[in-house]
Amino acid sequence: MAYEKLYNEIYAIVALKYLWRGYRPGYVKSESPDWLNPEQSVGIEVSQALLPYDGQDASFLDSWLGRLSGEIPPEDKARYAGRLYFYNDRLWALLPDPRDTRDYAEKSLYRFRHKLEKLNKNFTVCGTNALYLYAHTTPEDKAGLRRLMADMNRSQLGHAKKFDLVFLDCESCIYIFDFNSGGMAEMPVGEKAKAFLEQQTERIRNGNIPEDF
């Protein structure tokens, strides 16, 4: 499921602020990556584990996610009928394509590789480069997560610039892949905690983004 981009970016930094032991204040909104902490030399890019079923999905998301309903051409609304979710009259999410049977690991690895290419081309490179990735699922076992972490790490071989951390948001838990130490940590997100994070995110999204977090 593809959610509105700015909401995702704000939720990620809010979640890390309250849950990540390595968090230090001083993050400012940026582009490529989405968040920068200049003093700590940390950059965090935010993305979703999406592997569009076809090129039309990708183009549609790039053009209309977060836009007002009235701005979306009627023919596009008709094409994606039943998959469009609006919040406050803005396109908030594109629901999964029922034809798509690929699992979260394949989608996560695809998005990781895509962002790795960007890190090596046009990102502001920091002492610590991180990717916050929404998996939109609850993994069945830790073995699958460790395989995904290993696959991501192998993908970085031969690249001059690498990600140091991946925060894999799996709804009820955010997993931290630390490629430097080889360890995997967990940040559980209970129902009450998730509701609080969503409330804080919506408040900021509908108001003004602070100069720094």
PDB file of C-alpha atoms in Angstrom:
ATOM      1  CA  MET A   1       0.000   0.000   0.000  1.00  0.00           C
ATOM      2  CA  ALA A   2       1.429   3.380  -1.008  1.00  0.00           C
ATOM      3  CA  TYR A   3       0.847   6.194   1.472  1.00  0.00           C
ATOM      4  CA  GLU A   4       1.149   9.944   1.077  1.00  0.00           C
ATOM      5  CA  LYS A   5       4.855  10.818   0.940  1.00  0.00           C
ATOM      6  CA  LEU A   6       5.104  13.703   3.418  1.00  0.00           C
ATOM      7  CA  TYR A   7       3.088  11.804   6.037  1.00  0.00           C
ATOM      8  CA  ASN A   8       5.507   8.868   5.696  1.00  0.00           C
ATOM      9  CA  GLU A   9       8.516  11.123   6.098  1.00  0.00           C
ATOM     10  CA  ILE A  10       7.155  12.794   9.221  1.00  0.00           C
ATOM     11  CA  TYR A  11       5.998   9.504  10.783  1.00  0.00           C
ATOM     12  CA  ALA A  12       9.469   8.026  10.287  1.00  0.00           C
ATOM     13  CA  ILE A  13      11.284  10.809  12.136  1.00  0.00           C
ATOM     14  CA  VAL A  14       8.635  10.903  14.877  1.00  0.00           C
ATOM     15  CA  ALA A  15       8.935   7.134  15.376  1.00  0.00           C
ATOM     16  CA  LEU A  16      12.716   7.333  15.570  1.00  0.00           C
ATOM     17  CA  LYS A  17      12.551  10.273  17.967  1.00  0.00           C
ATOM     18  CA  TYR A  18      10.530   8.253  20.481  1.00  0.00           C
ATOM     19  CA  LEU A  19      11.794   4.716  19.863  1.00  0.00           C
ATOM     20  CA  TRP A  20      15.389   4.704  18.607  1.00  0.00           C
ATOM     21  CA  ARG A  21      18.112   4.748  21.256  1.00  0.00           C
ATOM     22  CA  GLY A  22      20.527   6.185  18.720  1.00  0.00           C
ATOM     23  CA  TYR A  23      18.362   9.218  18.063  1.00  0.00           C
ATOM     24  CA  ARG A  24      19.898  12.638  18.706  1.00  0.00           C
ATOM     25  CA  PRO A  25      18.019  15.942  18.167  1.00  0.00           C
ATOM     26  CA  GLY A  26      18.890  18.197  15.257  1.00  0.00           C
ATOM     27  CA  TYR A  27      17.191  16.659  12.188  1.00  0.00           C
ATOM     28  CA  VAL A  28      16.062  19.078   9.489  1.00  0.00           C
ATOM     29  CA  LYS A  29      13.834  18.383   6.494  1.00  0.00           C
ATOM     30  CA  SER A  30      15.808  17.919   3.317  1.00  0.00           C
ATOM     31  CA  GLU A  31      15.744  16.118  -0.012  1.00  0.00           C
ATOM     32  CA  SER A  32      17.977  13.195  -0.931  1.00  0.00           C
ATOM     33  CA  PRO A  33      17.979  12.195   1.873  1.00  0.00           C
ATOM     34  CA  ASP A  34      14.685  13.265   3.440  1.00  0.00           C
ATOM     35  CA  TRP A  35      16.185  14.072   6.867  1.00  0.00           C
ATOM     36  CA  LEU A  36      19.608  15.397   7.778  1.00  0.00           C
ATOM     37  CA  ASN A  37      21.269  15.845  11.146  1.00  0.00           C
ATOM     38  CA  PRO A  38      24.268  18.014  10.214  1.00  0.00           C
ATOM     39  CA  GLU A  39      25.826  17.998  13.681  1.00  0.00           C
ATOM     40  CA  GLN A  40      25.676  14.207  13.984  1.00  0.00           C
ATOM     41  CA  SER A  41      26.349  13.661  10.241  1.00  0.00           C
ATOM     42  CA  VAL A  42      23.355  11.351   9.843  1.00  0.00           C
ATOM     43  CA  GLY A  43      21.113  11.203   6.794  1.00  0.00           C
ATOM     44  CA  ILE A  44      17.823   9.285   6.684  1.00  0.00           C
ATOM     45  CA  GLU A  45      15.965   8.523   3.465  1.00  0.00           C
ATOM     46  CA  VAL A  46      12.326   7.392   3.759  1.00  0.00           C
ATOM     47  CA  SER A  47      10.691   5.044   1.281  1.00  0.00           C
ATOM     48  CA  GLN A  48       8.216   2.199   0.898  1.00  0.00           C
ATOM     49  CA  ALA A  49       8.787  -1.412  -0.065  1.00  0.00           C
ATOM     50  CA  LEU A  50       6.918  -0.990  -3.303  1.00  0.00           C
ATOM     51  CA  LEU A  51       7.517  -2.867  -6.504  1.00  0.00           C
ATOM     52  CA  PRO A  52       4.880  -1.448  -8.863  1.00  0.00           C
ATOM     53  CA  TYR A  53       2.984  -4.133 -10.725  1.00  0.00           C
ATOM     54  CA  ASP A  54       3.637  -2.201 -13.910  1.00  0.00           C
ATOM     55  CA  GLY A  55       4.983   1.125 -15.100  1.00  0.00           C
ATOM     56  CA  GLN A  56       1.556   2.721 -14.992  1.00  0.00           C
ATOM     57  CA  ASP A  57       1.379   2.251 -11.207  1.00  0.00           C
ATOM     58  CA  ALA A  58       4.740   3.950 -10.741  1.00  0.00           C
ATOM     59  CA  SER A  59       3.816   6.871 -12.969  1.00  0.00           C
ATOM     60  CA  PHE A  60       0.452   7.294 -11.258  1.00  0.00           C
ATOM     61  CA  LEU A  61       2.026   7.373  -7.788  1.00  0.00           C
ATOM     62  CA  ASP A  62       4.661   9.889  -8.841  1.00  0.00           C
ATOM     63  CA  SER A  63       2.002  12.181 -10.294  1.00  0.00           C
ATOM     64  CA  TRP A  64      -0.926  12.054  -7.902  1.00  0.00           C
ATOM     65  CA  LEU A  65      -0.096  10.693  -4.431  1.00  0.00           C
ATOM     66  CA  GLY A  66      -1.008  13.421  -1.922  1.00  0.00           C
ATOM     67  CA  ARG A  67      -2.929  15.493  -4.471  1.00  0.00           C
ATOM     68  CA  LEU A  68      -6.537  16.644  -4.180  1.00  0.00           C
ATOM     69  CA  SER A  69      -9.220  14.404  -5.610  1.00  0.00           C
ATOM     70  CA  GLY A  70     -10.321  17.056  -8.091  1.00  0.00           C
ATOM     71  CA  GLU A  71      -6.810  17.286  -9.530  1.00  0.00           C
ATOM     72  CA  ILE A  72      -6.708  13.644 -10.586  1.00  0.00           C
ATOM     73  CA  PRO A  73      -7.942  13.032 -14.163  1.00  0.00           C
ATOM     74  CA  PRO A  74     -11.206  11.075 -14.346  1.00  0.00           C
ATOM     75  CA  GLU A  75      -9.631   8.446 -16.582  1.00  0.00           C
ATOM     76  CA  ASP A  76      -6.994   7.708 -13.920  1.00  0.00           C
ATOM     77  CA  LYS A  77      -9.659   7.454 -11.228  1.00  0.00           C
ATOM     78  CA  ALA A  78     -11.539   4.989 -13.407  1.00  0.00           C
ATOM     79  CA  ARG A  79      -8.396   2.919 -14.067  1.00  0.00           C
ATOM     80  CA  TYR A  80      -7.673   2.563 -10.333  1.00  0.00           C
ATOM     81  CA  ALA A  81     -11.268   2.293  -9.144  1.00  0.00           C
ATOM     82  CA  GLY A  82     -11.427   0.339  -5.885  1.00  0.00           C
ATOM     83  CA  ARG A  83      -7.752   0.954  -5.092  1.00  0.00           C
ATOM     84  CA  LEU A  84      -7.861   4.670  -4.249  1.00  0.00           C
ATOM     85  CA  TYR A  85      -8.033   5.798  -0.618  1.00  0.00           C
ATOM     86  CA  PHE A  86      -8.655   9.487   0.119  1.00  0.00           C
ATOM     87  CA  TYR A  87      -8.093  11.320   3.411  1.00  0.00           C
ATOM     88  CA  ASN A  88      -9.213  14.943   3.754  1.00  0.00           C
ATOM     89  CA  ASP A  89      -9.935  14.787   0.016  1.00  0.00           C
ATOM     90  CA  ARG A  90      -6.310  13.977  -0.799  1.00  0.00           C
ATOM     91  CA  LEU A  91      -5.104  10.734  -2.324  1.00  0.00           C
ATOM     92  CA  TRP A  92      -3.673   9.106   0.780  1.00  0.00           C
ATOM     93  CA  ALA A  93      -3.020   5.571  -0.397  1.00  0.00           C
ATOM     94  CA  LEU A  94      -3.048   3.261  -3.382  1.00  0.00           C
ATOM     95  CA  LEU A  95      -4.265  -0.135  -2.236  1.00  0.00           C
ATOM     96  CA  PRO A  96      -2.407  -3.286  -3.340  1.00  0.00           C
ATOM     97  CA  ASP A  97      -2.986  -4.706  -6.779  1.00  0.00           C
ATOM     98  CA  PRO A  98      -4.783  -8.041  -6.295  1.00  0.00           C
ATOM     99  CA  ARG A  99      -2.665  -9.513  -9.099  1.00  0.00           C
ATOM    100  CA  ASP A 100       0.543  -8.879  -7.162  1.00  0.00           C
ATOM    101  CA  THR A 101       1.688 -11.940  -5.186  1.00  0.00           C
ATOM    102  CA  ARG A 102       5.299 -10.862  -4.507  1.00  0.00           C
ATOM    103  CA  ASP A 103       6.296 -10.844  -0.834  1.00  0.00           C
ATOM    104  CA  TYR A 104       7.689  -8.043   1.325  1.00  0.00           C
ATOM    105  CA  ALA A 105      11.279  -9.301   1.057  1.00  0.00           C
ATOM    106  CA  GLU A 106      11.361  -9.048  -2.742  1.00  0.00           C
ATOM    107  CA  LYS A 107       9.781  -5.601  -2.646  1.00  0.00           C
ATOM    108  CA  SER A 108      12.060  -4.403   0.160  1.00  0.00           C
ATOM    109  CA  LEU A 109      15.190  -5.578  -1.649  1.00  0.00           C
ATOM    110  CA  TYR A 110      14.061  -3.930  -4.880  1.00  0.00           C
ATOM    111  CA  ARG A 111      13.504  -0.595  -3.136  1.00  0.00           C
ATOM    112  CA  PHE A 112      16.780  -0.890  -1.217  1.00  0.00           C
ATOM    113  CA  ARG A 113      18.729  -1.375  -4.443  1.00  0.00           C
ATOM    114  CA  HIS A 114      16.915   1.538  -6.055  1.00  0.00           C
ATOM    115  CA  LYS A 115      17.818   3.843  -3.169  1.00  0.00           C
ATOM    116  CA  LEU A 116      21.389   2.532  -3.100  1.00  0.00           C
ATOM    117  CA  GLU A 117      21.829   3.676  -6.688  1.00  0.00           C
ATOM    118  CA  LYS A 118      20.559   7.114  -5.734  1.00  0.00           C
ATOM    119  CA  LEU A 119      22.855   7.237  -2.702  1.00  0.00           C
ATOM    120  CA  ASN A 120      25.779   6.741  -5.089  1.00  0.00           C
ATOM    121  CA  LYS A 121      24.580   9.366  -7.569  1.00  0.00           C
ATOM    122  CA  ASN A 122      22.874  12.372  -5.981  1.00  0.00           C
ATOM    123  CA  PHE A 123      22.460  11.986  -2.222  1.00  0.00           C
ATOM    124  CA  THR A 124      24.140  14.089   0.417  1.00  0.00           C
ATOM    125  CA  VAL A 125      26.454  11.456   1.876  1.00  0.00           C
ATOM    126  CA  CYS A 126      26.890  11.472   5.670  1.00  0.00           C
ATOM    127  CA  GLY A 127      28.963   9.663   8.250  1.00  0.00           C
ATOM    128  CA  THR A 128      25.894   7.466   8.818  1.00  0.00           C
ATOM    129  CA  ASN A 129      23.533   6.831   5.902  1.00  0.00           C
ATOM    130  CA  ALA A 130      20.195   5.258   6.802  1.00  0.00           C
ATOM    131  CA  LEU A 131      17.074   4.082   4.995  1.00  0.00           C
ATOM    132  CA  TYR A 132      13.677   3.967   6.721  1.00  0.00           C
ATOM    133  CA  LEU A 133      11.612   1.468   4.756  1.00  0.00           C
ATOM    134  CA  TYR A 134       7.905   0.710   5.189  1.00  0.00           C
ATOM    135  CA  ALA A 135       7.375  -3.009   4.602  1.00  0.00           C
ATOM    136  CA  HIS A 136       3.561  -2.937   5.080  1.00  0.00           C
ATOM    137  CA  THR A 137       3.545  -6.425   6.569  1.00  0.00           C
ATOM    138  CA  THR A 138       4.282  -8.504   9.647  1.00  0.00           C
ATOM    139  CA  PRO A 139       7.077 -11.013   8.889  1.00  0.00           C
ATOM    140  CA  GLU A 140       6.372 -14.593   9.872  1.00  0.00           C
ATOM    141  CA  ASP A 141       9.862 -15.385  11.143  1.00  0.00           C
ATOM    142  CA  LYS A 142      13.200 -13.815  12.035  1.00  0.00           C
ATOM    143  CA  ALA A 143      15.064 -16.087   9.613  1.00  0.00           C
ATOM    144  CA  GLY A 144      13.435 -14.328   6.686  1.00  0.00           C
ATOM    145  CA  LEU A 145      14.468 -10.958   8.085  1.00  0.00           C
ATOM    146  CA  ARG A 146      18.065 -12.102   8.478  1.00  0.00           C
ATOM    147  CA  ARG A 147      18.091 -13.375   4.878  1.00  0.00           C
ATOM    148  CA  LEU A 148      16.766 -10.016   3.717  1.00  0.00           C
ATOM    149  CA  MET A 149      19.447  -8.196   5.697  1.00  0.00           C
ATOM    150  CA  ALA A 150      22.151 -10.408   4.165  1.00  0.00           C
ATOM    151  CA  ASP A 151      20.773  -9.849   0.654  1.00  0.00           C
ATOM    152  CA  MET A 152      20.758  -6.089   1.187  1.00  0.00           C
ATOM    153  CA  ASN A 153      24.322  -6.179   2.462  1.00  0.00           C
ATOM    154  CA  ARG A 154      25.490  -8.208  -0.536  1.00  0.00           C
ATOM    155  CA  SER A 155      23.829  -5.685  -2.826  1.00  0.00           C
ATOM    156  CA  GLN A 156      26.202  -3.036  -1.524  1.00  0.00           C
ATOM    157  CA  LEU A 157      29.368  -4.870  -2.544  1.00  0.00           C
ATOM    158  CA  GLY A 158      31.239  -2.849  -5.136  1.00  0.00           C
ATOM    159  CA  HIS A 159      29.465   0.420  -4.318  1.00  0.00           C
ATOM    160  CA  ALA A 160      31.596   3.283  -3.079  1.00  0.00           C
ATOM    161  CA  LYS A 161      28.800   4.630  -0.872  1.00  0.00           C
ATOM    162  CA  LYS A 162      26.761   2.324   1.336  1.00  0.00           C
ATOM    163  CA  PHE A 163      23.859   2.393   3.745  1.00  0.00           C
ATOM    164  CA  ASP A 164      24.900   1.824   7.343  1.00  0.00           C
ATOM    165  CA  LEU A 165      21.400   1.275   8.741  1.00  0.00           C
ATOM    166  CA  VAL A 166      17.986   0.165   7.552  1.00  0.00           C
ATOM    167  CA  PHE A 167      14.899   0.750   9.688  1.00  0.00           C
ATOM    168  CA  LEU A 168      12.360  -1.785   8.415  1.00  0.00           C
ATOM    169  CA  ASP A 169       8.898  -0.725   9.603  1.00  0.00           C
ATOM    170  CA  CYS A 170       6.820  -3.897   9.922  1.00  0.00           C
ATOM    171  CA  GLU A 171       3.727  -2.330  11.527  1.00  0.00           C
ATOM    172  CA  SER A 172       3.977  -3.782  15.048  1.00  0.00           C
ATOM    173  CA  CYS A 173       7.775  -3.671  15.148  1.00  0.00           C
ATOM    174  CA  ILE A 174      10.559  -1.654  13.537  1.00  0.00           C
ATOM    175  CA  TYR A 175      13.632  -3.780  12.837  1.00  0.00           C
ATOM    176  CA  ILE A 176      17.077  -2.178  12.678  1.00  0.00           C
ATOM    177  CA  PHE A 177      19.588  -3.707  10.274  1.00  0.00           C
ATOM    178  CA  ASP A 178      23.073  -2.530  11.299  1.00  0.00           C
ATOM    179  CA  PHE A 179      25.396  -3.424   8.435  1.00  0.00           C
ATOM    180  CA  ASN A 180      28.493  -2.262  10.298  1.00  0.00           C
ATOM    181  CA  SER A 181      28.023  -4.543  13.294  1.00  0.00           C
ATOM    182  CA  GLY A 182      26.040  -7.227  11.471  1.00  0.00           C
ATOM    183  CA  GLY A 183      23.377  -7.078  14.178  1.00  0.00           C
ATOM    184  CA  MET A 184      19.609  -6.849  13.997  1.00  0.00           C
ATOM    185  CA  ALA A 185      17.671  -5.044  16.741  1.00  0.00           C
ATOM    186  CA  GLU A 186      13.951  -4.589  17.368  1.00  0.00           C
ATOM    187  CA  MET A 187      11.814  -1.612  18.374  1.00  0.00           C
ATOM    188  CA  PRO A 188       8.339  -2.965  19.263  1.00  0.00           C
ATOM    189  CA  VAL A 189       5.417  -0.670  18.431  1.00  0.00           C
ATOM    190  CA  GLY A 190       2.317  -1.517  20.468  1.00  0.00           C
ATOM    191  CA  GLU A 191      -1.183  -0.369  19.548  1.00  0.00           C
ATOM    192  CA  LYS A 192      -1.118   2.560  21.979  1.00  0.00           C
ATOM    193  CA  ALA A 193       2.347   3.617  20.854  1.00  0.00           C
ATOM    194  CA  LYS A 194       1.340   3.437  17.187  1.00  0.00           C
ATOM    195  CA  ALA A 195      -1.779   5.516  17.857  1.00  0.00           C
ATOM    196  CA  PHE A 196       0.370   8.124  19.628  1.00  0.00           C
ATOM    197  CA  LEU A 197       2.886   8.237  16.764  1.00  0.00           C
ATOM    198  CA  GLU A 198       0.095   8.595  14.203  1.00  0.00           C
ATOM    199  CA  GLN A 199      -1.530  11.370  16.245  1.00  0.00           C
ATOM    200  CA  GLN A 200       1.741  13.276  16.488  1.00  0.00           C
ATOM    201  CA  THR A 201       2.387  12.788  12.789  1.00  0.00           C
ATOM    202  CA  GLU A 202      -1.025  14.055  11.725  1.00  0.00           C
ATOM    203  CA  ARG A 203      -0.712  17.079  14.001  1.00  0.00           C
ATOM    204  CA  ILE A 204       2.596  18.029  12.394  1.00  0.00           C
ATOM    205  CA  ARG A 205       1.442  17.116   8.870  1.00  0.00           C
ATOM    206  CA  ASN A 206      -1.610  19.365   9.175  1.00  0.00           C
ATOM    207  CA  GLY A 207       0.298  22.214  10.826  1.00  0.00           C
ATOM    208  CA  ASN A 208       3.862  23.375  10.420  1.00  0.00           C
ATOM    209  CA  ILE A 209       6.930  21.145  10.267  1.00  0.00           C
ATOM    210  CA  PRO A 210       9.345  22.226  13.042  1.00  0.00           C
ATOM    211  CA  GLU A 211      12.637  23.728  11.936  1.00  0.00           C
ATOM    212  CA  ASP A 212      14.326  20.720  13.457  1.00  0.00           C
ATOM    213  CA  PHE A 213      13.490  17.548  15.376  1.00  0.00           C
TER     214      PHE A 213
END
